[in-house]
XYZ file of N, CA, C and O in Angstrom:
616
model
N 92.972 31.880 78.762
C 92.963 33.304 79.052
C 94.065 33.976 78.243
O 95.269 33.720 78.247
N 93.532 34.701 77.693
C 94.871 35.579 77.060
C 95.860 36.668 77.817
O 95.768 37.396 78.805
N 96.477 36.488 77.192
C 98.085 36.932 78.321
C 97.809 38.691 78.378
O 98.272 39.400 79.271
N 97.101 39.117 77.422
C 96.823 40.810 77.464
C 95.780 41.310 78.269
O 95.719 42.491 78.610
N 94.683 40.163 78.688
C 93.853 40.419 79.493
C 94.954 40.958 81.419
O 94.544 41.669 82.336
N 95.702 40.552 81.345
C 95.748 40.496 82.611
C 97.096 41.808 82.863
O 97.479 42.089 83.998
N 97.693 42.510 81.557
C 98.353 44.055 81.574
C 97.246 44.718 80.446
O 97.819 45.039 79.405
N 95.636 45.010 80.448
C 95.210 45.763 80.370
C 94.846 47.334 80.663
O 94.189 47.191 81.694
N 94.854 48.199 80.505
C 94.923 49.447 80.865
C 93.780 49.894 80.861
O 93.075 49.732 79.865
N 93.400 50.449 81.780
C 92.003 51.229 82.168
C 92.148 52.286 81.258
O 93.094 52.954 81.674
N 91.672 52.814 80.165
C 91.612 53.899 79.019
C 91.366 54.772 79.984
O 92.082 55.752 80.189
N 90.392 54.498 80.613
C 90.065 56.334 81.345
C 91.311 56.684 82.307
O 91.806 57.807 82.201
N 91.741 55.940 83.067
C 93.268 56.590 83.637
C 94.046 56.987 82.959
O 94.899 57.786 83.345
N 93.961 56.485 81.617
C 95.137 56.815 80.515
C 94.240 58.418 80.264
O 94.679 59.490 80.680
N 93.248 58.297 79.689
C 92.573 59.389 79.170
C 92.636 60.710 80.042
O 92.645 61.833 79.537
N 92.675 60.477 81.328
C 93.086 61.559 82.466
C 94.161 61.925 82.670
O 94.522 63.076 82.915
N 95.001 60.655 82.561
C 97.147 61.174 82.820
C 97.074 61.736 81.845
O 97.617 62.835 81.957
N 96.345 61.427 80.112
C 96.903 62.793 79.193
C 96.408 63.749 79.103
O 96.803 64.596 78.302
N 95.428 63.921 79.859
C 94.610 64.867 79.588
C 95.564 66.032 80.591
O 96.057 67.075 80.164
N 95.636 65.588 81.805
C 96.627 66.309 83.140
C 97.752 66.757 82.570
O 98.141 67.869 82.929
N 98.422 66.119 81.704
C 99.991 66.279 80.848
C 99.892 66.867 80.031
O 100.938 67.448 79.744
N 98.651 67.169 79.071
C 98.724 68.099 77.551
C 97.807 69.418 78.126
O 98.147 70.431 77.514
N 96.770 69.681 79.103
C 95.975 70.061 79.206
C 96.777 71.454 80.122
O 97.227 71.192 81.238
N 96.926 73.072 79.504
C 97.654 73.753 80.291
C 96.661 74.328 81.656
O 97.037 74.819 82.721
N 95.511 74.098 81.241
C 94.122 74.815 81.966
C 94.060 74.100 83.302
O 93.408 74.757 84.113
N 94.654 72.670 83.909
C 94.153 72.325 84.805
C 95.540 72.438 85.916
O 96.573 71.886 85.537
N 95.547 73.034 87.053
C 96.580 73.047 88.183
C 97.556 73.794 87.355
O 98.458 73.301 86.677
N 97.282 74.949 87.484
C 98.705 75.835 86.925
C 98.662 77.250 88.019
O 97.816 77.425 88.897
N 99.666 78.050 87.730
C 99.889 79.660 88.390
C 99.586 80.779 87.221
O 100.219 80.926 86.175
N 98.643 81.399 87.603
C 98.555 82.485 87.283
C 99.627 83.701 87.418
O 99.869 84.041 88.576
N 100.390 84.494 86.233
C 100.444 85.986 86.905
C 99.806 87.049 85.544
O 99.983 87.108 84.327
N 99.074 87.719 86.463
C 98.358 88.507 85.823
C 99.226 90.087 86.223
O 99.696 90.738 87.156
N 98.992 90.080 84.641
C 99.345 91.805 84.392
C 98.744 92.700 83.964
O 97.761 92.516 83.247
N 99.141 93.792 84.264
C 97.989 95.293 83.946
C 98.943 96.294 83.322
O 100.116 96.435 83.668
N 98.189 97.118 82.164
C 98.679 98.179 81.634
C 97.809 99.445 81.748
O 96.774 99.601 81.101
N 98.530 100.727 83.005
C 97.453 101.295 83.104
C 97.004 102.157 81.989
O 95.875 102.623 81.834
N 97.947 102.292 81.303
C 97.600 103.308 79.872
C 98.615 102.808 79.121
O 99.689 102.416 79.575
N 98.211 102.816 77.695
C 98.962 102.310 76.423
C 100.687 102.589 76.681
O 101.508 101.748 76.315
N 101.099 103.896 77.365
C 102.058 104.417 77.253
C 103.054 103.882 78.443
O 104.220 104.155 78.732
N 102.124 103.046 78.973
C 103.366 102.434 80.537
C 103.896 101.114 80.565
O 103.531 100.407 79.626
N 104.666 100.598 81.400
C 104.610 99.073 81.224
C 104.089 98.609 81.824
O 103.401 99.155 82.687
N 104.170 97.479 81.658
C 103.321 96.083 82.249
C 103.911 96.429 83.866
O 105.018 96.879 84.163
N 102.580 95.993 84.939
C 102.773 95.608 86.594
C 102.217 94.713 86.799
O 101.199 94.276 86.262
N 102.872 94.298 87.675
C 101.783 92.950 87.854
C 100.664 93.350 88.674
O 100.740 94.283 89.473
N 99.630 92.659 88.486
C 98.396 92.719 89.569
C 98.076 91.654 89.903
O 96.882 91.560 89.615
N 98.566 90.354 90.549
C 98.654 89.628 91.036
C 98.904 87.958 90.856
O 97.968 87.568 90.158
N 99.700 86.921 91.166
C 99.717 85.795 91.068
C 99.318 84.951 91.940
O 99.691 84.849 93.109
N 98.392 84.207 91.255
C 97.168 82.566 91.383
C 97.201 81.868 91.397
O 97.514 81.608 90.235
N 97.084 80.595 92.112
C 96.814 79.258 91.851
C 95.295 79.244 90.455
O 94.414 80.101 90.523
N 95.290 78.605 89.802
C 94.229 78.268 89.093
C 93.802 76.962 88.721
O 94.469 76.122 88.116
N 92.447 76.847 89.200
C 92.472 75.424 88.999
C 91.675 75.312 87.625
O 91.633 74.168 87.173
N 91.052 76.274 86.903
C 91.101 75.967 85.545
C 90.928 77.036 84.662
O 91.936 77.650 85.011
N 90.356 77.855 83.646
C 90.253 79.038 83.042
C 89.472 80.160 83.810
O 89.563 81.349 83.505
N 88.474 79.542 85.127
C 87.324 80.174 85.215
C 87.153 79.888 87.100
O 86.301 80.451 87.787
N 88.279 78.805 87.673
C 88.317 78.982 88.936
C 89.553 79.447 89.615
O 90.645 79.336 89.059
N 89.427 79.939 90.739
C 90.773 79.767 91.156
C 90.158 80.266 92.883
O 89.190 81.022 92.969
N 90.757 79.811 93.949
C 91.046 80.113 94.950
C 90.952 81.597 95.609
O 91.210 82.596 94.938
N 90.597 81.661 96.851
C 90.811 83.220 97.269
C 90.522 83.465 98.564
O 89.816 82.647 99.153
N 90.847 84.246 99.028
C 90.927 84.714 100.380
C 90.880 83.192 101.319
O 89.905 82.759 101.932
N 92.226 82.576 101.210
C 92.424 81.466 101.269
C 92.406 80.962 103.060
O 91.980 79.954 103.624
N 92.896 81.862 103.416
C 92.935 81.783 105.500
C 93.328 83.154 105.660
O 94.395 83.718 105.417
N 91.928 83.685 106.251
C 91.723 84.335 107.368
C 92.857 84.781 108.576
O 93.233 85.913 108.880
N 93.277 83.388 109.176
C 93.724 83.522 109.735
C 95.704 84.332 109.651
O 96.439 84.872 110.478
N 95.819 83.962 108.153
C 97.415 84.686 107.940
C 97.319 86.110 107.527
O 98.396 86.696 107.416
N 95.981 86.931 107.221
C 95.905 88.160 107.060
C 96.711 88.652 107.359
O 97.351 88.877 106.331
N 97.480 89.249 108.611
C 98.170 89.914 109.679
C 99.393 89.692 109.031
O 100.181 90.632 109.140
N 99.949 88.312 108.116
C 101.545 88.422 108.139
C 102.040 89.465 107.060
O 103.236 89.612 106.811
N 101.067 90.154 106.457
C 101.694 91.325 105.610
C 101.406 92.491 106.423
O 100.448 92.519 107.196
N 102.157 93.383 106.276
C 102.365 94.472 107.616
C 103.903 95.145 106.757
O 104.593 94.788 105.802
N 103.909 96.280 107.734
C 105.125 97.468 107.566
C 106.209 96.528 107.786
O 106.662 96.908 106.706
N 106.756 95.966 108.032
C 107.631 95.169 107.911
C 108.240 94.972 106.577
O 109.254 95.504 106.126
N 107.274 93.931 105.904
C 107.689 93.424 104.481
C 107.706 95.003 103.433
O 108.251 94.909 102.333
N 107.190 96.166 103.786
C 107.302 97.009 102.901
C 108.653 97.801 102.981
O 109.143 98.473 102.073
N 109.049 97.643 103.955
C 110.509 98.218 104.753
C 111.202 97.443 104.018
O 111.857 98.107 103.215
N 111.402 96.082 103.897
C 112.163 95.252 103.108
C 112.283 95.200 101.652
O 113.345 95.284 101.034
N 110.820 95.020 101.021
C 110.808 94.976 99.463
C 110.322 96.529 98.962
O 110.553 96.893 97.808
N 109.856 97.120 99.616
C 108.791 98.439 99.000
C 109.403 98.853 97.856
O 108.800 98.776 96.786
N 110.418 99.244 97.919
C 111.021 100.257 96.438
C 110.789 98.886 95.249
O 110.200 99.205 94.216
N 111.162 97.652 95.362
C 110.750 96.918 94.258
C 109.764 96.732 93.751
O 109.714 96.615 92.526
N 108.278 96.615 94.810
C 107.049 96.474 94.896
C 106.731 98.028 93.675
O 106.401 98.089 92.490
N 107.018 99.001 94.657
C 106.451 100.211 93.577
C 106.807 99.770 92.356
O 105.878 99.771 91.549
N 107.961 99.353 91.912
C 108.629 99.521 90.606
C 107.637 98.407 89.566
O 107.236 98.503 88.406
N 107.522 97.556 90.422
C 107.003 95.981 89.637
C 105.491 95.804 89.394
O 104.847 95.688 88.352
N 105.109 95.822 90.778
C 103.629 95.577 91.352
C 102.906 96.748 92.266
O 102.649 96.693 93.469
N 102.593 98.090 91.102
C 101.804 99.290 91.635
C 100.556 99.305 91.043
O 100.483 98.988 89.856
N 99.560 99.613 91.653
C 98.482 99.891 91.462
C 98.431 101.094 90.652
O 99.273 101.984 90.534
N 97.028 100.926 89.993
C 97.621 101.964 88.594
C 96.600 103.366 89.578
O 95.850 103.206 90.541
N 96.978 104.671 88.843
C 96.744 105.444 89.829
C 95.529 105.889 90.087
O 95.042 106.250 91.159
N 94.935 105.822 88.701
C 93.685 105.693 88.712
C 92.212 104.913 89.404
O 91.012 105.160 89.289
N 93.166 103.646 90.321
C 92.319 103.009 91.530
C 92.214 103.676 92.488
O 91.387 103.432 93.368
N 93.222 104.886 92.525
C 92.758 105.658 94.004
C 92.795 105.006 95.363
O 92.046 105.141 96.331
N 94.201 104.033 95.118
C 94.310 103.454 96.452
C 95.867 103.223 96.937
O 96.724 102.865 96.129
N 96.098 103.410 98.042
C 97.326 103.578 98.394
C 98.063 102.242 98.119
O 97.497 101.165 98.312
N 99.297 102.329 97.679
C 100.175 101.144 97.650
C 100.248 100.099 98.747
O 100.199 98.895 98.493
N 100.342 100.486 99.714
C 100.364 99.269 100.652
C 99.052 98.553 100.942
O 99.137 97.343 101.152
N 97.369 99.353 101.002
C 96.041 98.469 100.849
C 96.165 97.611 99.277
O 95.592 96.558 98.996
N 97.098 98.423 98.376
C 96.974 97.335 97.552
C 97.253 96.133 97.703
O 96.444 95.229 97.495
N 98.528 95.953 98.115
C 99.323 94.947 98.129
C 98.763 94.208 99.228
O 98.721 92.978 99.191
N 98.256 94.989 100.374
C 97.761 93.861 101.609
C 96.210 93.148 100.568
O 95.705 92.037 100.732
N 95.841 94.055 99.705
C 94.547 93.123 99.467
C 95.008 91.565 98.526
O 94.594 90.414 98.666
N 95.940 92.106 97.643
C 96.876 91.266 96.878
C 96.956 90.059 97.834
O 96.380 88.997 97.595
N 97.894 90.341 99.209
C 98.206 89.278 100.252
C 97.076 88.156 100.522
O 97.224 86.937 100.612
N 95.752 89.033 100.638
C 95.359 88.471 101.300
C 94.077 87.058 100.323
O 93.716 85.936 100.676
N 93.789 87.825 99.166
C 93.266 87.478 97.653
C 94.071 86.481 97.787
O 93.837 85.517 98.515
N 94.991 86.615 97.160
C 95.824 85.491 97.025
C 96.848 84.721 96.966
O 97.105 83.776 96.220
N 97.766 85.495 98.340
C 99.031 85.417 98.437
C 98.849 84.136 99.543
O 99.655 83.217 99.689
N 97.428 84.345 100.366
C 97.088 83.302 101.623
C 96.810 82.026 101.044
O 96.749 81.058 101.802
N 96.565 81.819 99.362
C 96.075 80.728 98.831
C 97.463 79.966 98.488
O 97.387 79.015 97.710
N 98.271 80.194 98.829
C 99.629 79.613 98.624
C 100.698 78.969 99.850
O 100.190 79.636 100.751
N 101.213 78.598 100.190
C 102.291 78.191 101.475
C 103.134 78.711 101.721
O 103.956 78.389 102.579
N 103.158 80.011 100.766
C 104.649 80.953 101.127
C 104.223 81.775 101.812
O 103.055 82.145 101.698
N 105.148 82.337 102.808
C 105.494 83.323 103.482
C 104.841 84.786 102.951
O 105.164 84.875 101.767
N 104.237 85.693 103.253
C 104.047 87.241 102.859
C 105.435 87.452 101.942
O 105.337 87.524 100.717
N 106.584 87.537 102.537
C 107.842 87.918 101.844
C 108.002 87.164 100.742
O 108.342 87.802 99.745
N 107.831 85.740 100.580
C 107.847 84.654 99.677
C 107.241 85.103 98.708
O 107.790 85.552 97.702
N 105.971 85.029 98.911
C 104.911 85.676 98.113
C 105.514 86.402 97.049
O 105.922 86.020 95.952
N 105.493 87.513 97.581
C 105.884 88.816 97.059
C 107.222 88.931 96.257
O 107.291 89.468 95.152
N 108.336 88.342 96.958
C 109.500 88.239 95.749
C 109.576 87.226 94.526
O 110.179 87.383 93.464
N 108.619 85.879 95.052
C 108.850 84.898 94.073
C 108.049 85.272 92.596
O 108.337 84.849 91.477
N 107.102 86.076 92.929
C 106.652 86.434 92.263
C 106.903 87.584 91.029
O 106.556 87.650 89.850
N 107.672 88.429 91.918
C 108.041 89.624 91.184
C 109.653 89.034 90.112
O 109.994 89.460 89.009
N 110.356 87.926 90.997
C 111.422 87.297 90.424
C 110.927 86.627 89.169
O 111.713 86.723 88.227
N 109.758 85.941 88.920
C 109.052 85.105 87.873
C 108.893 86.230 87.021
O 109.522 86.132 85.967
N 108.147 87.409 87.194
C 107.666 88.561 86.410
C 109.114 88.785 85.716
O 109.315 88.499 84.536
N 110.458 89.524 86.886
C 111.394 89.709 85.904
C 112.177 88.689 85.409
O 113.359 89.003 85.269
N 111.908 87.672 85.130
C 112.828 86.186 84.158
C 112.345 86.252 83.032
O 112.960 85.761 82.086
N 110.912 86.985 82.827
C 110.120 86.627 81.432
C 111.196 87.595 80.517
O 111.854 88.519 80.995
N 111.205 87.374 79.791
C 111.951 88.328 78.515
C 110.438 89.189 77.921
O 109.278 89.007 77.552
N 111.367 90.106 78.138
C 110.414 91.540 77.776
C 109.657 91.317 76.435
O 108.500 91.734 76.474
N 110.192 90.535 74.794
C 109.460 90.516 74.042
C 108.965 89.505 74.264
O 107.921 89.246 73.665
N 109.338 88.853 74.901
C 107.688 87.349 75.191
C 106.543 87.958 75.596
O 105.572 87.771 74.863
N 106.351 88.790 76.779
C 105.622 89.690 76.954
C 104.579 90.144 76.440
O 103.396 89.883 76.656
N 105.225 91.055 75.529
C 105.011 92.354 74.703
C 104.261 91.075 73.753
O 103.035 91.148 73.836
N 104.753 89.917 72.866
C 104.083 89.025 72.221
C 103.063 88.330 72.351
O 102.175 88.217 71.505
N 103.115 87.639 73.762
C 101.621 87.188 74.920
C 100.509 87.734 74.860
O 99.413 87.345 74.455
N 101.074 89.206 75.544
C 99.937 90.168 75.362
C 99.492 91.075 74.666
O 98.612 91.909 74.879
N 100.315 90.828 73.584
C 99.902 92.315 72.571
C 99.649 93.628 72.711
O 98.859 93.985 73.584
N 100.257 94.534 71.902
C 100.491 95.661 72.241
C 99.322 96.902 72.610
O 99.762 98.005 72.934
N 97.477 96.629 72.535
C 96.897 97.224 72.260
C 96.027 96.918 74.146
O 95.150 97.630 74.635
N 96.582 95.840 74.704
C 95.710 95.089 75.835
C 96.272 96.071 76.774
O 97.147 96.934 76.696
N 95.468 95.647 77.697
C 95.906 96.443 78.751
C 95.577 95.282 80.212
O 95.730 95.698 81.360
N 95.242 94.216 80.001
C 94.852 92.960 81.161
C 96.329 92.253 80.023
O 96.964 92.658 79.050
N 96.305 91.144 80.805
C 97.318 89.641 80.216
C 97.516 88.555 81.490
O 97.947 88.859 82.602
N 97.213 87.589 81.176
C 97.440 86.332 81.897
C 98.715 85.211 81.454
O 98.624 84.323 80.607
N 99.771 85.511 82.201
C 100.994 84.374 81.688
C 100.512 83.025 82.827
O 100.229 83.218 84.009
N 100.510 82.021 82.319
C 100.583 80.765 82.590
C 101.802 80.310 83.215
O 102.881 80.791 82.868
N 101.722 79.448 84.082
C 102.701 78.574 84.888
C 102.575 77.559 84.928
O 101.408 77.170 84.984
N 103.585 76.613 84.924
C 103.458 75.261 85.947
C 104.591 74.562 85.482
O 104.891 73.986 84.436
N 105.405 74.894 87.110
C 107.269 74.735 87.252
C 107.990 75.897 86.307
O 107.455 76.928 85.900
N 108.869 75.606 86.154
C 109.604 76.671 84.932
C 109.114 76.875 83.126
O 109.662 77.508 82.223
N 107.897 76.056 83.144
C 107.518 76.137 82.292
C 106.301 77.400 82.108
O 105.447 77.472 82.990
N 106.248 78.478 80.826
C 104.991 79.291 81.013
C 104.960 79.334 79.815
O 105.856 79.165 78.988
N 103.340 79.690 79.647
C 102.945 79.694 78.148
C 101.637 81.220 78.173
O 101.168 81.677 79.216
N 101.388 81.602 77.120
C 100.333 82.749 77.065
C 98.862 81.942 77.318
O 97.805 82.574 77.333
């Protein structure tokens, strides 16, 4: 018997650990941004789990609806407007935004309503403004930054 038969490697486990390790599309965070007119900056409109270019999670439990409420807007609101506003042209008040935000896909996550909402807006402001502006180019008005850990890519 030869001595390599018996530390052989299953190629396809190999072929999957690299695929999981090089591959940015599979188990990452979404944050998606919006420009409501050429002339404004970037807001966010919401951050995702994604499980690949074309799925992702949503209205994850029902049951945590309720933990966004007047509360958390008392706490974060003035940041929320500044960061994560609905552009005005949706014709919808800031706080149904953000509860729909919550509930889309803030419930698809393990954080807290408050969690949610700052970790997110904290990730938004770490990016350096010309990474940004480079990601998404100056003419877009959608953009998707990539996650997974401290690492993000366009």
């Amino acid at each position: 018997m030869d001595h390599l038969s018996d530390s052989t490697v299953d190629c396809r486990s190999v072929f999957i650990w690299l695929l999981l390790l090089l591959t940015p599309q599979i188990g990452y965070d979404d944050l998606a941004l919006k420009r409501c007119s050429p002339a404004l900056d970037w807001t966010i409109h919401g951050w995702w789990p994604e499980i690949n270019a074309t799925q992702w999670p949503q209205y994850c439990n029902p049951n945590r609806f309720h933990e966004f409420n007047q509360t958390i807007i008392k706490d974060i609101g003035p940041i929320l407007k500044r960061y994560w506003a609905p552009c005005k042209d949706w014709h919808i008040p800031d706080y149904k935004f953000w509860q729909h935000e919550w509930r889309k896909h803030g419930t698809c996550t393990n954080q807290t309503a408050l969690r949610y909402f700052s970790s997110t807006i904290a990730k938004f402001m770490a990016l350096p403004t010309k990474y940004v502006d480079n990601c998404c180019g100056d003419g877009a008005q959608n953009c998707k930054i990539h996650f997974r850990g401290d690492r993000y890519w366009c």
